[in-house]
Short mmCIF file of N, CA, C and O in Angstrom, two decimals:
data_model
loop_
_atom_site.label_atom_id
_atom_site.label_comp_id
_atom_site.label_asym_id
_atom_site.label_seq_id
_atom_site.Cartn_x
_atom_site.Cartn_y
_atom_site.Cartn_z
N UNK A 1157 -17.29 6.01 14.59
CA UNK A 1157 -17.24 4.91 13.64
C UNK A 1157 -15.80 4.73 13.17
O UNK A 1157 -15.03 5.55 12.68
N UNK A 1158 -15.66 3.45 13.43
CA UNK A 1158 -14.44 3.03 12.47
C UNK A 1158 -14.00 2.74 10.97
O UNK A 1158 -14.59 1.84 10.37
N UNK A 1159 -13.29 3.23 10.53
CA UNK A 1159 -13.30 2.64 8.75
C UNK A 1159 -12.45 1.63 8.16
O UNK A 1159 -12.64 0.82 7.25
N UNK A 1160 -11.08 1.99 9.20
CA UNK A 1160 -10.09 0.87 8.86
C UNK A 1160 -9.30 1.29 10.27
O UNK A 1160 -9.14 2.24 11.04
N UNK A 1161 -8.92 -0.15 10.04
CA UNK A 1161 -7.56 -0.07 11.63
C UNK A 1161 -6.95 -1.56 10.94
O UNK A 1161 -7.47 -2.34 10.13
N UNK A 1162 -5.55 -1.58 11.67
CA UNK A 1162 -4.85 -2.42 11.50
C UNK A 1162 -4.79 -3.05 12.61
O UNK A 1162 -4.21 -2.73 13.65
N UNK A 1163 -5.73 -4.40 12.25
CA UNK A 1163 -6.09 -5.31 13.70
C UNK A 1163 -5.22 -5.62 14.33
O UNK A 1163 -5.30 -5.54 15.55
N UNK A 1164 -3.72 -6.22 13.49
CA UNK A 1164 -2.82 -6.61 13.69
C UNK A 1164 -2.30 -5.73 14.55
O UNK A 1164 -2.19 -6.49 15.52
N UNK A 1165 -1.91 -4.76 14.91
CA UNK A 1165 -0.90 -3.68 15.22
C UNK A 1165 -2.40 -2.77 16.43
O UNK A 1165 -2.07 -1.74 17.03
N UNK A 1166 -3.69 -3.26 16.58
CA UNK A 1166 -4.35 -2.50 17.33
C UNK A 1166 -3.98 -2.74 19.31
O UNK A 1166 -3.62 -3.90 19.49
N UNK A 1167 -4.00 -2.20 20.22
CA UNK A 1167 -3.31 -2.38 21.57
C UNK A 1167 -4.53 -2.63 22.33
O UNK A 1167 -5.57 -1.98 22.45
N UNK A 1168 -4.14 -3.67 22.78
CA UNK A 1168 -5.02 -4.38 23.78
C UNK A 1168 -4.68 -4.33 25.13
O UNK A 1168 -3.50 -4.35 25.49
N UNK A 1169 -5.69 -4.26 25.96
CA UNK A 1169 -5.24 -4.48 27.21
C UNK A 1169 -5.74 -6.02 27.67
O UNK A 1169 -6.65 -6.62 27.09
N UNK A 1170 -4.98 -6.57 28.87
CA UNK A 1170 -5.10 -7.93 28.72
C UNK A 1170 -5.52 -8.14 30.33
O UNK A 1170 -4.67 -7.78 31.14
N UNK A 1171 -6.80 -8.72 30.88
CA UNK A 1171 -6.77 -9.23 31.90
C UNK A 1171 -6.96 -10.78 31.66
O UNK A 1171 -7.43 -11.30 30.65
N UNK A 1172 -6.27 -11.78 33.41
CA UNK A 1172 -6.33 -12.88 33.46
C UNK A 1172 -7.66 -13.26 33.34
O UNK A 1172 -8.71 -12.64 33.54
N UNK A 1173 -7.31 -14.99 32.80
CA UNK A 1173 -8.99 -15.37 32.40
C UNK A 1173 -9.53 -15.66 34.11
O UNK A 1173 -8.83 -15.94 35.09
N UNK A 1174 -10.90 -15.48 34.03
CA UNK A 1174 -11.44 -15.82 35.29
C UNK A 1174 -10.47 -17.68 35.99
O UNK A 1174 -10.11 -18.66 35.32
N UNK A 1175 -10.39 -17.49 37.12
CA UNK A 1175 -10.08 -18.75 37.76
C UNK A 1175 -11.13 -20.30 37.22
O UNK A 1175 -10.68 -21.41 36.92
N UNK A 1176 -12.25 -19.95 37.24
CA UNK A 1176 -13.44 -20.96 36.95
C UNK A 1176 -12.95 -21.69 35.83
O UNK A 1176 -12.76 -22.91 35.75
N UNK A 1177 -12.70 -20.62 34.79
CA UNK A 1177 -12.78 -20.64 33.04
C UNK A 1177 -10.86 -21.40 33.11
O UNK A 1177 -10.39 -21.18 31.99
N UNK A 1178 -10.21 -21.83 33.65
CA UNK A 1178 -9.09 -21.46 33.25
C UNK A 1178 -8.85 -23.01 33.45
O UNK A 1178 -9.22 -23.63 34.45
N UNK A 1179 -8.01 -23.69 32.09
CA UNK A 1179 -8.03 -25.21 31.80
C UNK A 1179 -6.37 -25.91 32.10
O UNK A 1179 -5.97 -27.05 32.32
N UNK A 1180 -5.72 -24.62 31.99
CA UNK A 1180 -3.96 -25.21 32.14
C UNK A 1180 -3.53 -23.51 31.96
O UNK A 1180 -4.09 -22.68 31.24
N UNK A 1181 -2.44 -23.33 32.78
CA UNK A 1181 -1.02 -22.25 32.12
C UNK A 1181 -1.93 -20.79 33.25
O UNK A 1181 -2.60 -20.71 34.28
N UNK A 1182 -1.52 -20.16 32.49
CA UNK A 1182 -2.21 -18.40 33.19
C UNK A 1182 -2.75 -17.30 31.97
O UNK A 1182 -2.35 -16.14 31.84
N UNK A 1183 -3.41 -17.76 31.43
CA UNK A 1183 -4.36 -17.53 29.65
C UNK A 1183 -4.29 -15.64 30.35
O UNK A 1183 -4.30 -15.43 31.57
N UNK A 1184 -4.25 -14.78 29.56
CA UNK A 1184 -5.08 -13.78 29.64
C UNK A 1184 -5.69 -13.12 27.89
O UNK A 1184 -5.02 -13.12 26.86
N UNK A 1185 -6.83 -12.71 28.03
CA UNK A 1185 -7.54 -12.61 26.95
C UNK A 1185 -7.47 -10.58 27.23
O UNK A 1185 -7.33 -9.89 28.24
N UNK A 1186 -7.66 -10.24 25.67
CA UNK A 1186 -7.96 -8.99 25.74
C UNK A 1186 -8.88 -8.57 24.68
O UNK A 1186 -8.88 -9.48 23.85
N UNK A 1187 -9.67 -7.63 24.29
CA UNK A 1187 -10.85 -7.38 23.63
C UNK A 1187 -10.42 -6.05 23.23
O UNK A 1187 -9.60 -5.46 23.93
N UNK A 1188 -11.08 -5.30 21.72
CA UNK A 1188 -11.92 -4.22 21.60
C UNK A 1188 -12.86 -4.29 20.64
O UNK A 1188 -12.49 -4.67 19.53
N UNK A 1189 -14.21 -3.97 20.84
CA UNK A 1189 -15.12 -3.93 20.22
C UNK A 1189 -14.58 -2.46 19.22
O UNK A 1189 -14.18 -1.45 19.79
N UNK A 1190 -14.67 -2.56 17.76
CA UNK A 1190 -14.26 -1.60 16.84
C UNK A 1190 -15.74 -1.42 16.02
O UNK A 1190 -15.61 -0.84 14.94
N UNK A 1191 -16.81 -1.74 16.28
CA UNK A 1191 -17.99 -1.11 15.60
C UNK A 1191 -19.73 -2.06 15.45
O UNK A 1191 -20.03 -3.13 15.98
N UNK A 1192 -20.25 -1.52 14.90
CA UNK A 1192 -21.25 -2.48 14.99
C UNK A 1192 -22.24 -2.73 12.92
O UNK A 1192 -22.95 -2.01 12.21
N UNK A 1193 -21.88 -3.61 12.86
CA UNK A 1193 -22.84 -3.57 11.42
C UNK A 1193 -24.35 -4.25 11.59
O UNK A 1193 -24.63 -5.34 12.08
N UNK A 1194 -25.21 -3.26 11.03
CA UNK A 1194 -26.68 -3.86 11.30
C UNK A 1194 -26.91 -3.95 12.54
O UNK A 1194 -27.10 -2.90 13.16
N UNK A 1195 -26.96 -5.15 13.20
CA UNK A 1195 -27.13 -5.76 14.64
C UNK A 1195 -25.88 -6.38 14.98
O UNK A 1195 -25.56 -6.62 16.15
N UNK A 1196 -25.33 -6.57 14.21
CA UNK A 1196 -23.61 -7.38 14.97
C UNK A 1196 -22.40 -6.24 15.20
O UNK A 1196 -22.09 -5.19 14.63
N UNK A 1197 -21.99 -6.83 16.09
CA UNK A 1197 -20.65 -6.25 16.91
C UNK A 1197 -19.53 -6.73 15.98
O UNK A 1197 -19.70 -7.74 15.29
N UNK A 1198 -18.38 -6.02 15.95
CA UNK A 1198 -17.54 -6.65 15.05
C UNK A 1198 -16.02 -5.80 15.99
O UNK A 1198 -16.04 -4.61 16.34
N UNK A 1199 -15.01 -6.61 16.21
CA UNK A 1199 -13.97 -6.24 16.88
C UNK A 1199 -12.78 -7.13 16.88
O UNK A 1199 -12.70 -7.84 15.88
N UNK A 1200 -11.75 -7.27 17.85
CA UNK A 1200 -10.26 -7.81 17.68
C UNK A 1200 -10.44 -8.13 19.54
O UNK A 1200 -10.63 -7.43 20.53
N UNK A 1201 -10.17 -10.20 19.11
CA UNK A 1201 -9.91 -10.49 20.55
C UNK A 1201 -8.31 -11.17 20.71
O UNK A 1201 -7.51 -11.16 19.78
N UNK A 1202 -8.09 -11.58 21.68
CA UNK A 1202 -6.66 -11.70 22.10
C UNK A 1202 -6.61 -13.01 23.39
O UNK A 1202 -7.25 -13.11 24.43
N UNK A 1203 -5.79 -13.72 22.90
CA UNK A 1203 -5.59 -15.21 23.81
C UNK A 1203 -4.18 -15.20 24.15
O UNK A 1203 -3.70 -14.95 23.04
N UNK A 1204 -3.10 -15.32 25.03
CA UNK A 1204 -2.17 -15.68 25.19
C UNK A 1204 -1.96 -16.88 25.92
O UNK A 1204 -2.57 -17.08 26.97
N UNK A 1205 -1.01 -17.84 25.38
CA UNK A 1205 -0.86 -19.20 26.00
C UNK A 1205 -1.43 -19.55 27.31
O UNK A 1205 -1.25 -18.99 28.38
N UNK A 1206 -2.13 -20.53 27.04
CA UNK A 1206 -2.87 -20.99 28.31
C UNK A 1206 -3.60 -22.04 27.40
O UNK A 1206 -3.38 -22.41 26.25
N UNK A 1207 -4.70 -22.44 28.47
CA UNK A 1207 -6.31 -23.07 27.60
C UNK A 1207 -7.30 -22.37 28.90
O UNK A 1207 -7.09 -21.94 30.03
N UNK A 1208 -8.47 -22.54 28.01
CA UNK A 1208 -9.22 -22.03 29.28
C UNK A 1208 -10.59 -22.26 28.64
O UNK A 1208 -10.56 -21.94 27.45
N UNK A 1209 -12.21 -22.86 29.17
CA UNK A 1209 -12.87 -23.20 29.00
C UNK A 1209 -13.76 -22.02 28.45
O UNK A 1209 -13.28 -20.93 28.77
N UNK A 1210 -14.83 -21.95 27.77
CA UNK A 1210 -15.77 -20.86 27.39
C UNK A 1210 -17.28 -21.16 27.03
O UNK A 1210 -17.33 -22.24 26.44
N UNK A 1211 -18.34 -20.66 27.16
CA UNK A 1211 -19.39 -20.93 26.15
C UNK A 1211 -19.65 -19.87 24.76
O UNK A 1211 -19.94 -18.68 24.83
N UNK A 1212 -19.51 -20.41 23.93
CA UNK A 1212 -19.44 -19.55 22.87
C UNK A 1212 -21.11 -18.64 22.37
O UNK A 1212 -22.15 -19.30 22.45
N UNK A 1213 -21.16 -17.51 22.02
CA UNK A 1213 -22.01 -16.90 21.24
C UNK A 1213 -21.54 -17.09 19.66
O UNK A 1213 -20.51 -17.60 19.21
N UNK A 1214 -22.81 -16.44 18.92
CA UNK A 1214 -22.80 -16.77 17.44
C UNK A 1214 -21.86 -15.74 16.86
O UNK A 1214 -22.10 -14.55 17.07
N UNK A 1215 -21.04 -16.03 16.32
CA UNK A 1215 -19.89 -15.82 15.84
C UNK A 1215 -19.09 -16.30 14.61
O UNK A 1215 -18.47 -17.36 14.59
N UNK A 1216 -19.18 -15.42 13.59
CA UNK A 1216 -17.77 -15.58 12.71
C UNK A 1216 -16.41 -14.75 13.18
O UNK A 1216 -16.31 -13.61 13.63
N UNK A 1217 -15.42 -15.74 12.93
CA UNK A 1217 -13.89 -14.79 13.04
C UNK A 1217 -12.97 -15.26 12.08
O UNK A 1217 -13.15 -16.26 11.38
N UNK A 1218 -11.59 -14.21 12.04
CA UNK A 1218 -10.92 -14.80 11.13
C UNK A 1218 -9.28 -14.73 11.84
O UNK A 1218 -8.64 -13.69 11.77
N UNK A 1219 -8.79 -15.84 12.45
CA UNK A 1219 -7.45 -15.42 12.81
C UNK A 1219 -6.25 -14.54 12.27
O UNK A 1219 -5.64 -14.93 11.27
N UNK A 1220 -5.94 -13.52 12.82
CA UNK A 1220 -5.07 -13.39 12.27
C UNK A 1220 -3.21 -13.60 12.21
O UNK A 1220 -2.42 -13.54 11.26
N UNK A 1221 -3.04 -13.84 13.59
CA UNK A 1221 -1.90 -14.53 14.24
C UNK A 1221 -2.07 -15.68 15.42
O UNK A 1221 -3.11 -15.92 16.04
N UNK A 1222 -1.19 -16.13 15.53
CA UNK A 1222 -1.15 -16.92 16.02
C UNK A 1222 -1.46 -18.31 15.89
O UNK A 1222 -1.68 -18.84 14.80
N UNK A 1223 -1.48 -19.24 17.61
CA UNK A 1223 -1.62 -20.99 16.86
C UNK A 1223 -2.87 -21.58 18.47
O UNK A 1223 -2.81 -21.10 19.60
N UNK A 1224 -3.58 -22.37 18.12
CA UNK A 1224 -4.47 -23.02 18.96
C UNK A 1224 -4.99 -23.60 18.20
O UNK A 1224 -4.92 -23.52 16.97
N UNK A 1225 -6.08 -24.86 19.41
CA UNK A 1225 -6.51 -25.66 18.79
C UNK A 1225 -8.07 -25.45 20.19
O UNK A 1225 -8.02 -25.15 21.39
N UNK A 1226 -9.23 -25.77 19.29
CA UNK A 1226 -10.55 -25.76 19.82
C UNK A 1226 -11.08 -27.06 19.61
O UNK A 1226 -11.04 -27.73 18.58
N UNK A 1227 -11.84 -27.48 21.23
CA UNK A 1227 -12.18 -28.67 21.90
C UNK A 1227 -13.62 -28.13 22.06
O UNK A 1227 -14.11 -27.50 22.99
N UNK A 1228 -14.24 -28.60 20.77
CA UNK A 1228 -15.95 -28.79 20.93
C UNK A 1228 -16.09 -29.91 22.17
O UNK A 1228 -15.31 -30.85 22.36
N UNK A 1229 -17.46 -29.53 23.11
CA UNK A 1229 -18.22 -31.12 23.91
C UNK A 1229 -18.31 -31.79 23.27
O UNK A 1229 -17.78 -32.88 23.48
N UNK A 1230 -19.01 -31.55 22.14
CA UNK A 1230 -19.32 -32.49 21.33
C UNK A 1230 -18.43 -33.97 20.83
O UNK A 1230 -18.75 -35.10 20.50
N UNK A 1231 -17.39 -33.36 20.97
CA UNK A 1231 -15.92 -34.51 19.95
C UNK A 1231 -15.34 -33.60 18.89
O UNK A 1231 -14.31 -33.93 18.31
N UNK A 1232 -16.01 -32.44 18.61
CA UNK A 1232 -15.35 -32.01 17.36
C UNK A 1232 -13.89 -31.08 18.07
O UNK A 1232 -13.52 -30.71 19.19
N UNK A 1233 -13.56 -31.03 17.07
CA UNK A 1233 -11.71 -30.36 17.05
C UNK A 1233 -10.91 -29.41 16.18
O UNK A 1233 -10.14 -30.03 15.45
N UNK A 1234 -10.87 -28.39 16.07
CA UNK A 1234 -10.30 -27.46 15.21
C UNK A 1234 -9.15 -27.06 15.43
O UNK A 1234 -8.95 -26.76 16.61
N UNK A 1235 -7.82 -26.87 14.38
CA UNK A 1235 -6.69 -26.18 15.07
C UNK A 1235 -6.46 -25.39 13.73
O UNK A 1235 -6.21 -25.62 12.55
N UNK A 1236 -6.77 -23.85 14.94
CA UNK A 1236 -6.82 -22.66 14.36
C UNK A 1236 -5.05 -22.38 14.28
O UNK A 1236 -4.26 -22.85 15.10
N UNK A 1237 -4.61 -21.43 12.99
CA UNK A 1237 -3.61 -20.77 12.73
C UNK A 1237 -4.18 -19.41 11.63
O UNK A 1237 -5.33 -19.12 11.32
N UNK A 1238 -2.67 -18.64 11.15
CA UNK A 1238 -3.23 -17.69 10.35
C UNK A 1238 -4.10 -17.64 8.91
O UNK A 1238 -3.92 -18.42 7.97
N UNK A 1239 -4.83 -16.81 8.93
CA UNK A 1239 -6.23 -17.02 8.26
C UNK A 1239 -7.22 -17.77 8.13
O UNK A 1239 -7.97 -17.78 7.16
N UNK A 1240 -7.33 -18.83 9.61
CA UNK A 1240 -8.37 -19.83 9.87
C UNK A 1240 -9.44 -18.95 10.10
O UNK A 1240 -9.54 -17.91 10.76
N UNK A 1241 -10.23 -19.61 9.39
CA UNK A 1241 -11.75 -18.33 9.71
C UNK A 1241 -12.72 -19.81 10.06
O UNK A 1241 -12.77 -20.89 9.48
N UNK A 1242 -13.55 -19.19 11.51
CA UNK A 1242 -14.89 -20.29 11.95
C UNK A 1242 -15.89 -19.51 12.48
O UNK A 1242 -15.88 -18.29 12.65
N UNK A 1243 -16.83 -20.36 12.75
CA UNK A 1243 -18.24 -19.63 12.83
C UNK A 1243 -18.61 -20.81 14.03
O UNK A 1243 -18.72 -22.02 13.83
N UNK A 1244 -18.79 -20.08 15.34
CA UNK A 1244 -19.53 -20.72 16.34
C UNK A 1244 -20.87 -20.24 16.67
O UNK A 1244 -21.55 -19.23 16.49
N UNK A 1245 -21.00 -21.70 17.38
CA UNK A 1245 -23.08 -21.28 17.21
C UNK A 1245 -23.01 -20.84 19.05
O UNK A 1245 -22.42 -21.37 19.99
N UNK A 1246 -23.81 -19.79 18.95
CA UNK A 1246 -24.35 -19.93 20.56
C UNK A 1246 -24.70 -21.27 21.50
O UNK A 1246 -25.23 -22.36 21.27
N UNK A 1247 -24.02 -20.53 22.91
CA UNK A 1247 -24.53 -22.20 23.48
C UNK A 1247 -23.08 -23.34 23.63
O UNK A 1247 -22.84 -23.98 24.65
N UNK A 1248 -22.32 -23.36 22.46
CA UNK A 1248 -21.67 -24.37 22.02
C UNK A 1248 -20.69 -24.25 23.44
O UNK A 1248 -20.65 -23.28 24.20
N UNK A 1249 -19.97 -25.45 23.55
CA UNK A 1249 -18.80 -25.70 25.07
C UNK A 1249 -17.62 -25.84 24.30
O UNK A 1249 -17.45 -26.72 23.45
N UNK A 1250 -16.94 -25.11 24.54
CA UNK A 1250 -15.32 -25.14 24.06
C UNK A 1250 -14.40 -25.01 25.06
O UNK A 1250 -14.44 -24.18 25.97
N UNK A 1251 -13.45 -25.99 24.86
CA UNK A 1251 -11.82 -25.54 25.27
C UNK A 1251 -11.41 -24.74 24.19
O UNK A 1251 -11.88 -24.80 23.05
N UNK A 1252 -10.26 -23.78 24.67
CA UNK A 1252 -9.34 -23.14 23.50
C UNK A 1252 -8.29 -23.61 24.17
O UNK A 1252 -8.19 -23.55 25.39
N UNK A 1253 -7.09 -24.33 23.11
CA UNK A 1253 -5.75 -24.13 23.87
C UNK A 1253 -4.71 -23.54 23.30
O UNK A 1253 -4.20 -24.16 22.37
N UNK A 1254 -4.08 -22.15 23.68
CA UNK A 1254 -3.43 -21.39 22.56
C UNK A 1254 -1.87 -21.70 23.15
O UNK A 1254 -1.43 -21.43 24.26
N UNK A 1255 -1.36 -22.21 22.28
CA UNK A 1255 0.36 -22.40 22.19
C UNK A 1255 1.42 -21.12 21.62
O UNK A 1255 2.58 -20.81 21.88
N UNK A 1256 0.39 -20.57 20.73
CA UNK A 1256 1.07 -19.40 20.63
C UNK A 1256 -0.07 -17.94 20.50
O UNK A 1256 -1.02 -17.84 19.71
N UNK A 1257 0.42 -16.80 21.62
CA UNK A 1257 -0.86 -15.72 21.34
C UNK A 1257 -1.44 -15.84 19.96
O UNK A 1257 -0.79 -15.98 18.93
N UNK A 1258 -2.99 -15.74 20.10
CA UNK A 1258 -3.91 -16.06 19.09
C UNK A 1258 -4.85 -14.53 19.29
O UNK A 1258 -5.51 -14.08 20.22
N UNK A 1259 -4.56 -14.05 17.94
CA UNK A 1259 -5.60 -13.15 17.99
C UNK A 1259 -6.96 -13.02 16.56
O UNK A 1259 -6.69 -13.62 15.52
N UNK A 1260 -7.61 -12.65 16.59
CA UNK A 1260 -8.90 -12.98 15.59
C UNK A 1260 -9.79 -11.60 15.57
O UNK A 1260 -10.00 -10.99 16.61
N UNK A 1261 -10.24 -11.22 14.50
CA UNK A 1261 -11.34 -10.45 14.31
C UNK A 1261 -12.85 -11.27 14.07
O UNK A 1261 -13.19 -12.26 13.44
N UNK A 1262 -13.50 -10.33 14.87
CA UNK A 1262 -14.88 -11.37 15.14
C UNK A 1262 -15.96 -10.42 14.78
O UNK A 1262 -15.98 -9.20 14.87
N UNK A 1263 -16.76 -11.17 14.39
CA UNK A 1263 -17.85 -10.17 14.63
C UNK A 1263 -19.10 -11.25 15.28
O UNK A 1263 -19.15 -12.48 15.30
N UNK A 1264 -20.02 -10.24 15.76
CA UNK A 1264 -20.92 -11.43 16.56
C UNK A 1264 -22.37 -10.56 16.57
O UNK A 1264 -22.61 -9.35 16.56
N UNK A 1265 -23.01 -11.44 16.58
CA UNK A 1265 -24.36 -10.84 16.81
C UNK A 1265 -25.12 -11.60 18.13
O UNK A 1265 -26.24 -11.26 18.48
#
């Protein structure tokens, strides 16, 4: 179990986004899952410049560096920076396009 970590400063390893998923640039994303509360997963993900397509699970996060902007199907549009916090629903179709590495603590169930 984890109690505290400094998301900011935690080391990621980074692979390229799949070819399929990948919208402009050479994106690579990196992950660690840091624990689980109740039924949700809660951890630190990692975007470096690119865009690259996704389907989202249910999810709150809260950025903590970095700059992008998120392309709902729908029409909707978000541009995430530091301390943007959002909540995606499962299901949902997103572009991400990160201009500057974007990283976020999430938790998800």
């Amino acid at each position: 179990m984890i109690d505290l970590v400094a998301a900011q400063a935690v080391s990621l390893a980074h692979d390229p986004v799949p070819a399929e998923q990948v919208v402009a640039g050479e994106p690579s994303t990196g992950s660690v899952a840091l624990g689980t509360l109740a039924d949700a997963e809660y951890g630190v993900w990692e975007m470096t410049p690119g865009a690259m397509s996704d389907v989202e699970e249910d999810e709150l996060f809260v950025v903590l560096f970095g700059v992008a902007t998120v392309a709902f199907a729908d029409g909707a549009f978000w541009t995430l920076g530091p301390g943007s916090t959002g909540r995606l629903d499962a299901g949902s179709r997103t572009v991400w396009t990160v201009t500057e590495t974007l990283r976020k603590v999430y938790v998800t169930g």
